Coordinates of C-alpha atoms in Angstrom, one line a residue:
Chain A
M155 CA 78.7 100.5 77.9
T156 CA 76.1 103.1 77.6
Q157 CA 75.0 105.3 80.5
A158 CA 71.3 104.4 79.9
T159 CA 71.5 100.9 81.1
L160 CA 73.2 101.7 84.4
P161 CA 70.2 102.7 86.4
L162 CA 68.7 99.3 85.6
I163 CA 71.0 97.7 88.2
D164 CA 69.3 97.2 91.5
I165 CA 72.2 97.5 93.9
D166 CA 70.0 96.7 96.9
A167 CA 69.1 93.3 95.4
L168 CA 72.8 92.3 95.0
V169 CA 73.9 92.5 98.6
R170 CA 72.5 90.7 101.7
D171 CA 74.0 90.7 105.2
D172 CA 75.7 87.4 104.7
E173 CA 75.8 86.7 101.0
V174 CA 76.2 88.6 97.7
H175 CA 75.0 88.0 94.2
R176 CA 77.4 86.7 91.6
D177 CA 76.7 89.7 89.3
C178 CA 79.0 91.7 91.7
Y179 CA 81.9 89.7 90.2
V180 CA 80.9 88.9 86.6
S181 CA 78.7 91.6 85.3
N182 CA 80.1 94.2 82.9
E183 CA 77.4 96.6 83.9
V184 CA 78.3 96.3 87.6
F185 CA 82.0 96.8 86.7
D186 CA 81.2 99.9 84.8
L187 CA 79.2 101.3 87.7
E188 CA 82.0 100.4 90.1
M189 CA 84.4 102.5 88.0
E190 CA 82.0 105.4 88.2
R191 CA 80.7 105.2 91.8
I192 CA 83.6 103.6 93.7
F193 CA 86.7 104.5 91.8
G194 CA 85.2 107.8 90.7
Q195 CA 84.7 108.8 94.4
A196 CA 86.9 106.9 96.8
W197 CA 90.4 107.8 98.0
V198 CA 92.6 105.6 95.8
Y199 CA 96.3 105.0 96.4
V200 CA 98.4 106.6 93.7
G201 CA 102.0 106.0 94.9
H202 CA 104.6 107.0 97.5
D203 CA 106.3 110.3 97.2
S204 CA 109.7 108.6 97.5
Q205 CA 109.1 107.4 94.0
I206 CA 109.3 111.1 92.9
P207 CA 112.0 112.6 95.2
D208 CA 113.1 115.5 92.9
A209 CA 111.4 118.2 90.9
G210 CA 110.5 116.9 87.4
D211 CA 110.0 113.3 88.6
Y212 CA 106.8 111.5 87.8
W213 CA 105.0 108.2 88.3
T214 CA 102.1 107.0 86.2
T215 CA 99.3 104.8 87.3
L216 CA 95.6 104.1 87.2
I217 CA 92.6 105.4 89.2
G218 CA 89.9 103.2 88.0
R219 CA 90.1 103.5 84.2
E220 CA 91.8 106.9 84.4
S221 CA 95.4 107.1 83.4
V222 CA 97.0 109.5 85.9
V223 CA 100.5 110.9 86.6
M224 CA 101.9 111.8 90.0
T225 CA 104.4 114.6 89.7
R226 CA 106.7 116.8 91.9
D227 CA 107.1 120.5 91.1
K228 CA 110.0 122.9 91.9
Q229 CA 108.4 123.9 95.2
G230 CA 108.4 120.2 96.3
E231 CA 104.6 119.9 95.9
V232 CA 103.1 116.6 94.7
H233 CA 100.4 116.8 92.1
V234 CA 98.1 114.1 90.5
L235 CA 97.1 114.9 86.9
Y236 CA 95.1 113.2 84.3
N237 CA 97.7 111.9 81.9
R238 CA 96.2 113.6 78.8
C239 CA 97.3 116.4 76.6
P240 CA 94.6 119.0 76.3
H241 CA 95.4 119.5 72.6
K242 CA 94.9 116.1 70.9
G243 CA 94.5 113.8 73.9
A244 CA 97.9 112.0 73.8
R245 CA 99.2 110.7 77.0
I246 CA 102.1 112.9 78.0
A247 CA 104.1 110.9 80.6
P248 CA 105.3 107.5 79.4
E249 CA 104.3 104.6 81.6
G250 CA 106.3 104.1 84.8
C251 CA 108.7 106.2 86.8
G252 CA 110.7 108.9 85.1
H253 CA 112.2 112.4 85.1
V254 CA 111.8 115.5 82.9
K255 CA 113.8 118.6 83.1
G256 CA 111.2 120.9 84.7
L257 CA 108.6 120.7 82.0
F258 CA 106.4 118.0 80.5
R259 CA 106.5 118.1 76.7
C260 CA 103.8 116.3 74.7
P261 CA 105.4 113.9 72.2
Y262 CA 102.8 114.8 69.6
H263 CA 102.9 118.6 69.0
A264 CA 105.4 119.7 71.7
W265 CA 102.9 121.6 74.0
T266 CA 104.8 122.0 77.3
F267 CA 103.4 122.0 80.8
N268 CA 104.6 122.8 84.3
M269 CA 104.7 119.8 86.7
D270 CA 101.4 121.0 88.2
G271 CA 99.9 120.7 84.7
Q272 CA 99.7 124.3 83.8
L273 CA 100.2 125.0 80.1
R274 CA 103.5 126.8 79.4
G275 CA 104.1 126.8 75.7
V276 CA 102.4 126.2 72.4
P277 CA 104.2 126.1 69.0
Y278 CA 102.8 128.2 66.1
R279 CA 101.4 130.6 68.7
E280 CA 100.3 133.1 66.1
G281 CA 97.9 130.6 64.6
Y282 CA 95.8 130.8 67.7
E283 CA 95.2 134.5 67.5
G284 CA 91.6 135.4 67.1
T285 CA 90.5 131.9 68.3
S286 CA 89.0 131.0 71.6
F287 CA 92.3 129.4 72.7
D288 CA 93.7 131.1 75.8
I289 CA 96.9 129.9 77.3
E290 CA 95.6 130.9 80.8
D291 CA 92.3 129.0 80.4
P292 CA 92.5 125.9 82.6
R293 CA 90.9 123.8 80.0
F294 CA 94.1 124.1 78.0
S295 CA 96.1 122.8 80.9
M296 CA 96.5 119.2 82.1
R297 CA 93.6 118.6 84.4
K298 CA 94.1 117.9 88.0
V299 CA 92.2 115.1 89.7
G300 CA 89.6 116.2 92.3
R301 CA 91.6 115.9 95.5
V302 CA 95.0 114.8 96.6
A303 CA 96.2 113.8 100.1
N304 CA 99.7 113.0 101.1
Y305 CA 100.0 111.2 104.5
R306 CA 103.5 110.5 105.6
G307 CA 104.5 110.1 101.9
F308 CA 101.6 107.9 100.9
V309 CA 99.7 109.7 98.2
F310 CA 96.0 109.1 97.7
A311 CA 93.7 110.8 95.3
S312 CA 90.0 111.1 94.7
L313 CA 88.6 111.9 91.3
A314 CA 85.7 113.6 92.9
E315 CA 86.1 117.2 94.0
E316 CA 83.8 116.8 96.9
G317 CA 83.2 113.9 99.2
V318 CA 84.4 112.3 102.4
S319 CA 87.6 113.9 103.7
F320 CA 90.8 111.8 103.6
E321 CA 91.0 112.0 107.4
S322 CA 87.6 110.5 107.8
F323 CA 88.3 107.9 105.1
I324 CA 91.5 106.6 106.6
A325 CA 90.7 107.0 110.3
G326 CA 90.2 103.3 111.1
V327 CA 93.5 102.1 109.6
K328 CA 95.6 105.2 110.1
S329 CA 97.4 103.4 112.8
S330 CA 98.7 100.9 110.2
L331 CA 100.1 103.8 108.1
D332 CA 101.7 105.3 111.2
N333 CA 103.2 102.0 112.3
F334 CA 104.5 101.4 108.7
C335 CA 106.5 104.6 109.1
D336 CA 107.2 104.6 112.8
R337 CA 109.1 101.3 112.4
A338 CA 111.8 103.3 110.6
P339 CA 114.4 104.9 112.9
N340 CA 114.2 108.1 110.8
G341 CA 110.4 107.9 110.8
T342 CA 110.2 107.7 107.0
V343 CA 110.1 104.9 104.5
S344 CA 111.0 104.8 100.8
V345 CA 110.2 102.5 97.9
A346 CA 113.1 100.2 97.1
G347 CA 114.0 97.3 94.8
G348 CA 111.5 97.6 91.9
V349 CA 107.9 96.6 91.4
F350 CA 106.3 93.2 91.0
R351 CA 103.4 93.1 88.6
V352 CA 101.0 90.2 88.6
M353 CA 97.9 89.8 86.4
Q354 CA 95.0 87.8 87.9
R355 CA 92.1 86.3 85.8
S356 CA 89.6 87.3 88.4
N357 CA 87.6 90.2 89.8
W358 CA 89.4 92.7 91.9
K359 CA 87.1 92.1 94.9
V360 CA 88.1 88.4 95.0
F361 CA 91.7 89.5 95.8
F362 CA 90.6 91.9 98.5
E363 CA 88.4 89.2 100.1
N364 CA 91.3 86.8 100.2
L365 CA 93.7 89.2 102.0
N366 CA 92.2 88.7 105.4
D367 CA 90.6 85.3 104.7
T368 CA 92.1 82.7 107.1
G369 CA 90.0 79.9 105.9
H370 CA 91.9 79.3 102.7
P371 CA 95.6 78.9 103.5
I372 CA 95.4 75.3 104.8
A373 CA 93.6 74.2 101.7
T374 CA 94.9 76.5 98.9
H375 CA 98.5 76.4 100.0
E376 CA 98.9 72.8 100.8
S377 CA 101.3 72.1 98.0
S378 CA 103.8 74.8 99.1
Y379 CA 103.7 74.2 102.9
R380 CA 104.0 70.5 102.3
A381 CA 106.9 71.0 100.0
A382 CA 108.7 73.2 102.6
R383 CA 108.0 70.7 105.4
Q384 CA 109.2 67.8 103.2
Y385 CA 112.5 69.6 102.6
S386 CA 112.8 70.6 106.3
N387 CA 112.2 67.0 107.4
E388 CA 114.4 65.3 104.8
K389 CA 117.3 67.7 104.8
L390 CA 117.3 69.9 107.9
G391 CA 116.0 67.7 110.7
G392 CA 112.9 69.7 111.0
E393 CA 114.6 73.1 111.2
M394 CA 112.9 76.0 109.4
P395 CA 115.0 78.7 107.9
F396 CA 113.3 82.1 107.3
Q397 CA 112.0 81.3 103.8
L398 CA 110.6 77.9 104.8
H399 CA 109.1 79.4 107.9
I400 CA 107.1 81.9 105.9
I401 CA 105.8 79.2 103.6
D402 CA 105.1 76.8 106.4
G403 CA 102.9 79.3 108.2
N404 CA 100.0 78.7 105.9
G405 CA 99.7 75.1 107.2
A406 CA 98.9 76.2 110.7
P407 CA 95.8 74.4 112.2
P408 CA 92.3 76.1 112.4
K409 CA 92.7 77.1 116.1
F410 CA 95.7 79.2 115.2
W411 CA 93.7 81.2 112.7
S412 CA 90.7 81.5 115.0
D413 CA 92.8 82.9 117.8
L414 CA 93.9 85.9 115.6
D415 CA 91.9 89.1 115.8
L416 CA 90.2 90.7 112.8
H417 CA 89.4 94.4 113.0
A418 CA 87.0 96.1 110.6
F419 CA 86.3 99.8 110.0
D420 CA 84.2 102.1 108.0
Y421 CA 84.8 102.4 104.2
G422 CA 85.7 98.7 103.9
H423 CA 89.0 98.8 105.7
S424 CA 90.3 96.1 108.0
Y425 CA 93.4 94.5 109.4
M426 CA 94.4 91.2 111.0
T427 CA 96.9 90.6 113.8
A428 CA 100.1 89.1 112.8
I429 CA 100.7 85.5 111.7
F430 CA 104.5 85.7 112.4
K431 CA 106.1 86.6 115.6
A432 CA 108.8 89.2 115.3
P433 CA 112.0 87.3 114.7
D434 CA 114.7 87.6 117.5
D435 CA 117.9 86.9 115.5
P436 CA 121.0 89.1 115.5
L437 CA 119.7 91.2 112.5
S438 CA 116.4 91.9 114.3
Q439 CA 118.3 92.9 117.4
A440 CA 120.5 95.2 115.4
Y441 CA 117.4 96.7 113.9
F442 CA 115.9 97.1 117.4
Q443 CA 119.0 98.9 118.5
S444 CA 118.8 101.4 115.6
L445 CA 115.1 102.0 116.4
A446 CA 115.8 102.4 120.2
E447 CA 118.7 104.8 119.6
A448 CA 116.4 107.0 117.5
K449 CA 113.3 106.9 119.6
G450 CA 114.1 105.4 123.0
E451 CA 113.8 101.8 124.1
E452 CA 110.2 102.1 125.4
T453 CA 108.9 103.8 122.3
A454 CA 110.7 101.3 120.1
K455 CA 109.1 98.4 122.0
E456 CA 105.7 100.0 121.7
I457 CA 106.1 100.5 118.0
L458 CA 107.2 96.9 117.4
S459 CA 104.4 95.6 119.6
V460 CA 101.9 96.6 116.9
N461 CA 102.4 93.5 114.8
R462 CA 99.9 93.1 112.0
H463 CA 99.4 90.9 108.9
N464 CA 97.6 92.5 106.0
T465 CA 95.8 95.8 106.4
I466 CA 93.2 96.6 103.8
I467 CA 92.6 100.1 102.6
Y468 CA 89.6 99.6 100.4
P469 CA 89.4 99.7 97.4
S470 CA 92.9 100.2 96.3
C471 CA 95.7 98.9 98.4
S472 CA 97.0 96.6 101.2
P473 CA 100.1 97.4 103.3
H474 CA 101.9 94.7 105.3
T475 CA 103.4 96.7 108.1
S476 CA 105.7 94.1 109.6
F477 CA 107.5 93.2 106.3
Q478 CA 107.2 96.5 104.5
Q479 CA 105.1 95.3 101.6
W480 CA 102.5 97.3 99.9
R481 CA 100.1 95.7 97.4
V482 CA 98.2 97.9 95.0
I483 CA 95.1 96.6 93.3
R484 CA 94.0 97.8 89.9
P485 CA 90.7 96.5 88.4
I486 CA 91.1 96.1 84.6
S487 CA 87.9 94.4 83.7
P488 CA 85.4 92.2 85.6
D489 CA 87.7 89.2 85.1
R490 CA 91.2 90.9 85.1
T491 CA 93.0 92.5 88.0
L492 CA 96.5 93.9 88.1
V493 CA 98.3 93.7 91.4
E494 CA 101.5 95.7 91.9
I495 CA 103.7 94.9 94.8
F496 CA 106.0 97.5 96.3
T497 CA 108.7 97.0 98.9
F498 CA 109.9 99.7 101.3
R499 CA 113.1 100.5 103.0
L500 CA 112.8 101.6 106.7
D501 CA 115.0 104.7 106.5
G502 CA 117.8 104.6 109.0
A503 CA 117.5 100.8 109.6
P504 CA 120.4 98.4 108.9
E505 CA 120.7 97.7 105.1
E506 CA 120.6 94.0 105.9
L507 CA 117.0 94.4 107.1
L508 CA 116.0 95.6 103.6
Q509 CA 117.8 92.5 102.1
R510 CA 115.6 90.3 104.3
T511 CA 112.5 92.3 103.3
F512 CA 113.5 91.5 99.6
I513 CA 113.8 87.8 100.5
Y514 CA 110.3 87.9 102.1
S515 CA 108.9 89.6 99.0
N516 CA 110.7 87.2 96.6
V517 CA 109.1 84.2 98.4
V518 CA 105.6 85.7 98.9
N519 CA 104.9 88.4 96.3
S520 CA 107.0 87.6 93.3
P521 CA 105.2 86.4 90.2
S522 CA 107.2 83.3 90.7
S523 CA 106.1 82.8 94.3
I524 CA 105.3 79.1 94.9
V525 CA 102.7 80.3 97.4
M526 CA 100.9 83.0 95.4
T527 CA 100.5 80.8 92.3
D528 CA 97.9 78.6 94.0
D529 CA 96.0 81.8 95.2
V530 CA 95.9 83.2 91.6
H531 CA 94.7 79.8 90.3
V532 CA 91.9 79.6 92.8
Y533 CA 90.8 83.2 92.1
A534 CA 90.5 82.3 88.4
E535 CA 88.5 79.2 89.3
C536 CA 86.2 81.3 91.4
Q537 CA 85.7 83.6 88.4
K538 CA 85.0 80.7 86.1
G539 CA 82.5 79.2 88.5
L540 CA 80.7 82.4 89.1
E541 CA 80.2 82.8 85.4
T542 CA 78.1 79.7 85.4
Q543 CA 74.4 79.4 86.2
G544 CA 75.2 76.9 89.0
G545 CA 74.0 79.3 91.7
D546 CA 73.5 83.0 92.2
W547 CA 74.7 83.7 95.7
V548 CA 78.2 83.8 97.3
S549 CA 78.3 82.9 100.9
Q550 CA 79.8 85.1 103.6
H551 CA 78.2 83.4 106.5
R552 CA 81.2 82.4 108.6
N553 CA 80.7 84.0 112.0
A554 CA 78.1 86.4 110.7
G555 CA 76.2 88.2 113.4
Q556 CA 79.0 87.5 116.0
D557 CA 81.1 90.6 115.4
Q558 CA 81.4 92.9 118.3
P559 CA 82.2 96.7 118.7
Y560 CA 85.8 97.1 119.7
E561 CA 86.4 99.3 122.7
G562 CA 90.2 99.7 122.3
A563 CA 92.2 102.0 120.2
D564 CA 91.1 102.4 116.6
G565 CA 87.5 101.4 117.5
G566 CA 85.6 99.6 114.8
V567 CA 84.4 96.1 115.0
I568 CA 86.3 93.0 116.1
G569 CA 85.8 89.4 115.1
V570 CA 87.6 86.1 115.6
G571 CA 90.4 85.3 113.1
S572 CA 88.3 82.8 111.2
S573 CA 85.4 85.2 110.6
E574 CA 84.4 86.5 107.2
L575 CA 83.9 89.8 108.9
P576 CA 86.4 91.7 106.5
I577 CA 84.5 90.4 103.5
R578 CA 81.1 91.4 104.8
N579 CA 82.6 94.7 105.8
Q580 CA 83.9 95.3 102.3
F581 CA 80.5 94.7 100.9
R582 CA 78.9 97.1 103.3
A583 CA 81.2 99.8 101.9
W584 CA 80.7 98.6 98.4
H585 CA 76.9 98.8 98.8
Q586 CA 77.3 102.3 100.2
Y587 CA 79.5 103.6 97.4
M588 CA 77.4 101.9 94.7
S589 CA 74.1 103.4 96.1
D590 CA 75.5 106.8 96.6
A591 CA 73.6 109.4 94.6
A592 CA 76.4 111.9 95.2
R593 CA 78.3 110.6 92.2
P594 CA 79.5 112.8 89.3
A595 CA 76.5 114.0 87.4
D596 CA 75.9 112.6 84.0
G597 CA 77.8 114.6 81.4
D598 CA 80.7 115.1 83.8
T599 CA 82.0 111.6 83.2
G600 CA 82.4 112.3 79.5
S601 CA 80.0 109.6 78.4
Chain B
M1497 CA 138.9 67.5 77.4
T1498 CA 141.4 68.2 74.7
G1499 CA 141.1 67.0 71.1
P1500 CA 141.4 68.1 67.5
G1501 CA 140.6 71.8 67.3
S1502 CA 140.1 72.2 71.0
P1503 CA 141.4 75.4 72.6
A1504 CA 144.4 75.2 74.9
D1505 CA 142.3 76.3 78.0
G1506 CA 140.1 73.2 77.7
F1507 CA 136.7 75.0 77.2
V1508 CA 135.4 73.3 74.1
Y1509 CA 132.5 75.1 72.4
D1510 CA 130.7 72.0 71.4
D1511 CA 130.8 70.6 74.9
I1512 CA 129.3 73.8 76.2
R1513 CA 126.6 73.9 73.6
D1514 CA 125.8 70.2 74.4
F1515 CA 125.6 71.1 78.1
L1516 CA 123.2 74.0 77.6
N1517 CA 121.0 71.8 75.3
L1518 CA 121.0 69.0 77.9
E1519 CA 120.0 71.4 80.6
A1520 CA 117.1 72.7 78.6
R1521 CA 116.1 69.2 77.7
L1522 CA 116.0 68.1 81.3
L1523 CA 113.6 71.0 82.1
D1524 CA 111.3 70.2 79.2
Q1525 CA 111.2 66.5 80.3
R1526 CA 110.4 67.6 83.9
K1527 CA 113.5 65.7 85.1
F1528 CA 113.9 68.4 87.8
D1529 CA 116.2 66.4 90.1
E1530 CA 118.7 65.7 87.4
W1531 CA 118.5 69.4 86.3
N1532 CA 119.1 70.5 89.9
A1533 CA 122.1 68.2 90.1
L1534 CA 123.7 70.2 87.3
F1535 CA 124.4 73.0 89.8
T1536 CA 127.4 73.3 92.1
P1537 CA 126.4 73.0 95.8
E1538 CA 126.4 76.8 96.1
G1539 CA 125.0 77.3 92.6
M1540 CA 122.2 79.9 92.2
Y1541 CA 119.3 80.2 89.8
W1542 CA 118.6 83.9 89.2
V1543 CA 115.9 85.7 87.3
P1544 CA 116.5 89.5 87.8
L1545 CA 113.6 91.9 87.9
A1546 CA 115.4 94.9 86.5
D1547 CA 117.2 95.3 83.2
Q1548 CA 120.9 95.2 83.7
Q1549 CA 120.3 94.3 87.4
A1550 CA 123.7 94.5 89.2
D1551 CA 123.0 92.3 92.1
P1552 CA 120.4 89.9 93.5
V1553 CA 120.6 90.9 97.2
N1554 CA 120.0 94.6 97.2
H1555 CA 117.1 94.5 94.8
L1556 CA 114.0 92.4 94.2
S1557 CA 114.4 89.5 91.8
L1558 CA 111.7 87.5 90.0
V1559 CA 113.6 84.4 91.3
Y1560 CA 116.7 84.0 93.3
E1561 CA 117.0 80.5 94.5
D1562 CA 119.6 78.3 96.0
A1563 CA 119.6 74.5 96.2
M1564 CA 117.1 74.5 99.0
M1565 CA 114.6 76.8 97.4
R1566 CA 114.9 75.0 94.0
E1567 CA 114.2 71.7 95.7
V1568 CA 111.2 73.1 97.6
R1569 CA 109.9 74.4 94.2
I1570 CA 110.4 70.9 92.7
N1571 CA 108.7 69.2 95.7
R1572 CA 105.7 71.5 95.1
L1573 CA 105.5 70.9 91.4
R1574 CA 105.1 67.2 92.2
H1575 CA 102.5 67.6 94.9
D1576 CA 99.1 66.3 94.1
R1577 CA 97.5 69.4 95.4
A1578 CA 99.5 71.9 93.5
W1579 CA 96.3 73.3 92.2
S1580 CA 97.8 75.6 89.6
Q1581 CA 99.6 72.6 88.1
Q1582 CA 96.4 71.0 87.0
P1583 CA 97.1 70.5 84.2
R1584 CA 100.9 70.4 84.7
S1585 CA 103.0 73.0 82.8
R1586 CA 104.5 71.6 79.6
T1587 CA 107.4 73.5 78.2
A1588 CA 109.7 73.6 75.1
H1589 CA 112.9 75.5 75.3
S1590 CA 115.0 76.6 72.4
V1591 CA 118.6 77.8 73.1
S1592 CA 120.6 79.6 70.5
C1593 CA 123.3 82.3 69.8
I1594 CA 125.6 80.6 72.3
V1595 CA 128.7 82.7 72.8
I1596 CA 131.6 82.1 75.2
E1597 CA 131.9 85.5 76.8
E1598 CA 134.6 85.2 79.4
R1599 CA 137.2 82.5 80.1
Y1600 CA 139.0 82.0 83.4
P1601 CA 141.1 78.9 82.9
D1602 CA 142.9 79.2 86.2
E1603 CA 139.6 78.8 88.0
G1604 CA 138.2 76.4 85.5
R1605 CA 135.3 78.8 85.0
V1606 CA 133.7 80.1 81.9
V1607 CA 130.9 82.6 81.3
V1608 CA 128.5 81.7 78.5
G1609 CA 125.8 83.9 76.9
S1610 CA 122.9 82.6 74.9
S1611 CA 119.4 83.5 73.8
F1612 CA 116.3 81.4 74.6
M1613 CA 112.6 81.0 74.0
M1614 CA 110.4 79.0 76.3
S1615 CA 106.9 78.1 75.3
E1616 CA 104.7 77.0 78.1
W1617 CA 101.2 75.5 78.1
R1618 CA 99.2 75.3 81.3
S1619 CA 95.7 76.0 82.6
F1620 CA 95.6 79.6 81.2
G1621 CA 96.8 78.6 77.8
L1622 CA 100.0 79.0 75.8
R1623 CA 102.6 81.7 76.5
T1624 CA 106.1 82.4 75.4
L1625 CA 108.9 83.7 77.6
A1626 CA 112.1 84.9 75.9
G1627 CA 115.4 86.4 76.9
L1628 CA 119.0 86.0 77.5
Y1629 CA 120.8 83.3 79.5
T1630 CA 124.1 83.9 81.2
H1631 CA 125.6 80.7 82.5
D1632 CA 128.5 80.8 84.9
L1633 CA 129.9 77.3 84.4
V1634 CA 132.6 75.5 86.3
L1635 CA 134.6 72.7 84.5
S1636 CA 135.5 69.8 86.8
G1637 CA 136.4 66.1 86.4
D1638 CA 132.9 65.1 85.5
G1639 CA 132.1 67.9 83.2
Y1640 CA 130.4 71.3 83.6
R1641 CA 128.4 72.4 86.6
I1642 CA 126.4 75.6 87.0
A1643 CA 127.7 78.1 89.5
Q1644 CA 125.0 80.6 88.4
K1645 CA 122.3 80.5 85.8
R1646 CA 121.0 84.0 85.1
V1647 CA 117.8 84.5 83.1
D1648 CA 117.2 88.0 81.8
L1649 CA 113.7 88.0 80.5
I1650 CA 113.1 90.7 77.9
D1651 CA 109.9 91.7 79.7
S1652 CA 111.3 91.3 83.3
E1653 CA 109.7 94.5 84.4
G1654 CA 106.4 93.8 82.7
V1655 CA 103.2 92.1 83.9
F1656 CA 103.3 88.4 84.6
E1657 CA 100.9 85.6 85.3
P1658 CA 102.4 83.2 87.8
I1659 CA 105.8 81.6 86.9
E1660 CA 105.9 78.1 88.4
V1661 CA 108.5 76.1 86.5
F1662 CA 112.2 76.9 85.9
I1663 CA 112.8 79.0 82.8

């Protein structure tokens, strides 16, 4: 992709109030521009600092197309660096989570770096005498990304050195991050149990649009909720154990979904009120006791009264506060999206609660989920259909024009549960990012 | 179960090999009910997420299914509106390097290791999954039953497209 063709895209012509052009999903040029203007500017989720508890720990991931590494230094500070050696360009940290003894060491020529990226040592030092090389010059250190924010352990970064503050960016859905952590008796959470990685043959926005889309479950997930009901009826007299209950939920009738609330905020964020009531079994009671002992009964009740399904933090992640899931969305190409799913421990809660969280995650978020497989299939079908000339526009009409300002806490806009409000809201943000002239100047992007 | 050349503890290698081959064959023929009936009532089908994963309860797994969840998966695979099964997955398993690793004659239990490859064709094309099986088998009057089938994929921590059928 050459820079010269980018200005030819007329962003205004791609987005209407209630529909968007298919090029948003299938065009390579649009994708390239998204990498620059959205993922080059927005606050993007990098990881959780519990993944790097000790000095020398690191975690690698992607911000747009940029390979980055999150590190912790001796002072306990978290840094986010481009994963590139300033010498020959080799990636320095191997993929995934790991630990080095205080210094990164490039596998190619053994240049060494502090965990904050600063160059420490260069072999054959005498050979650099009389050259413009300077060990103190930042261009010979690993480059830091523009800005980093760590909110209660959740680390976000923006490649841009200037732009909207993290506080403004997160304001609408900050209450979801707070509730995610407040549910822990200790007030902190930590990543546990590994990471699921799923590749989708579809555009990254398709996944975001699905997260708060209540119109699809009854159709898309029919095979799995019917399968669960069949077993329940044939073998259990209609009883629904936890796993089947989760699967069965997708078969709820339209009125159930309409009665939920959808809340939408600036920057494309949104959340939906919960599908599942908080369980009231002995384990849940024991968990409530642990929370009440730490925070007092009233506060514990208040915390658990905030019961939400997916929260969307556009354009990079989606926490599920009630079941401690955190999905990370990484665009790979117009028709490939990597989704990584993390599961969290509520620090101080009974260990059995984490086991139940794993069961939820195994059923809903594993690559082998009998629920998700139909989602992923339908996303790919959307992508294939959008690549045809069968039509240029994608409808987002459901309940358009009916959304109302919300007067309660968090503010924003509220819509009925069946509304396509979150999708329209995402495209408002998309339009804003994509039109924003305050993007990195040509030449700064390396192209 | 004794015969010429058979060991004193009753675990005959050829019987075990035949059992593993039959199990794979049932999966490839989509005879899922018969396959599921090979398990003991408490039998588990487990695909760990981590390399050397110690336990299925305190860590995420790609799959950890009891009789109920296996049957629900089977029900779904047969449903007309299992969208991602259009076309249906077709598979071919190869099982090899079968080794009896542990023998517990007092419990009638034997642990068997093997290697496998499973080729699968479905809507997104052809793919291959490969790894190690560990079968925890119980020998009873009517032959072997699976107390646990553990499937260690060599890329268990990698990136997957959906896994729908049993591996």
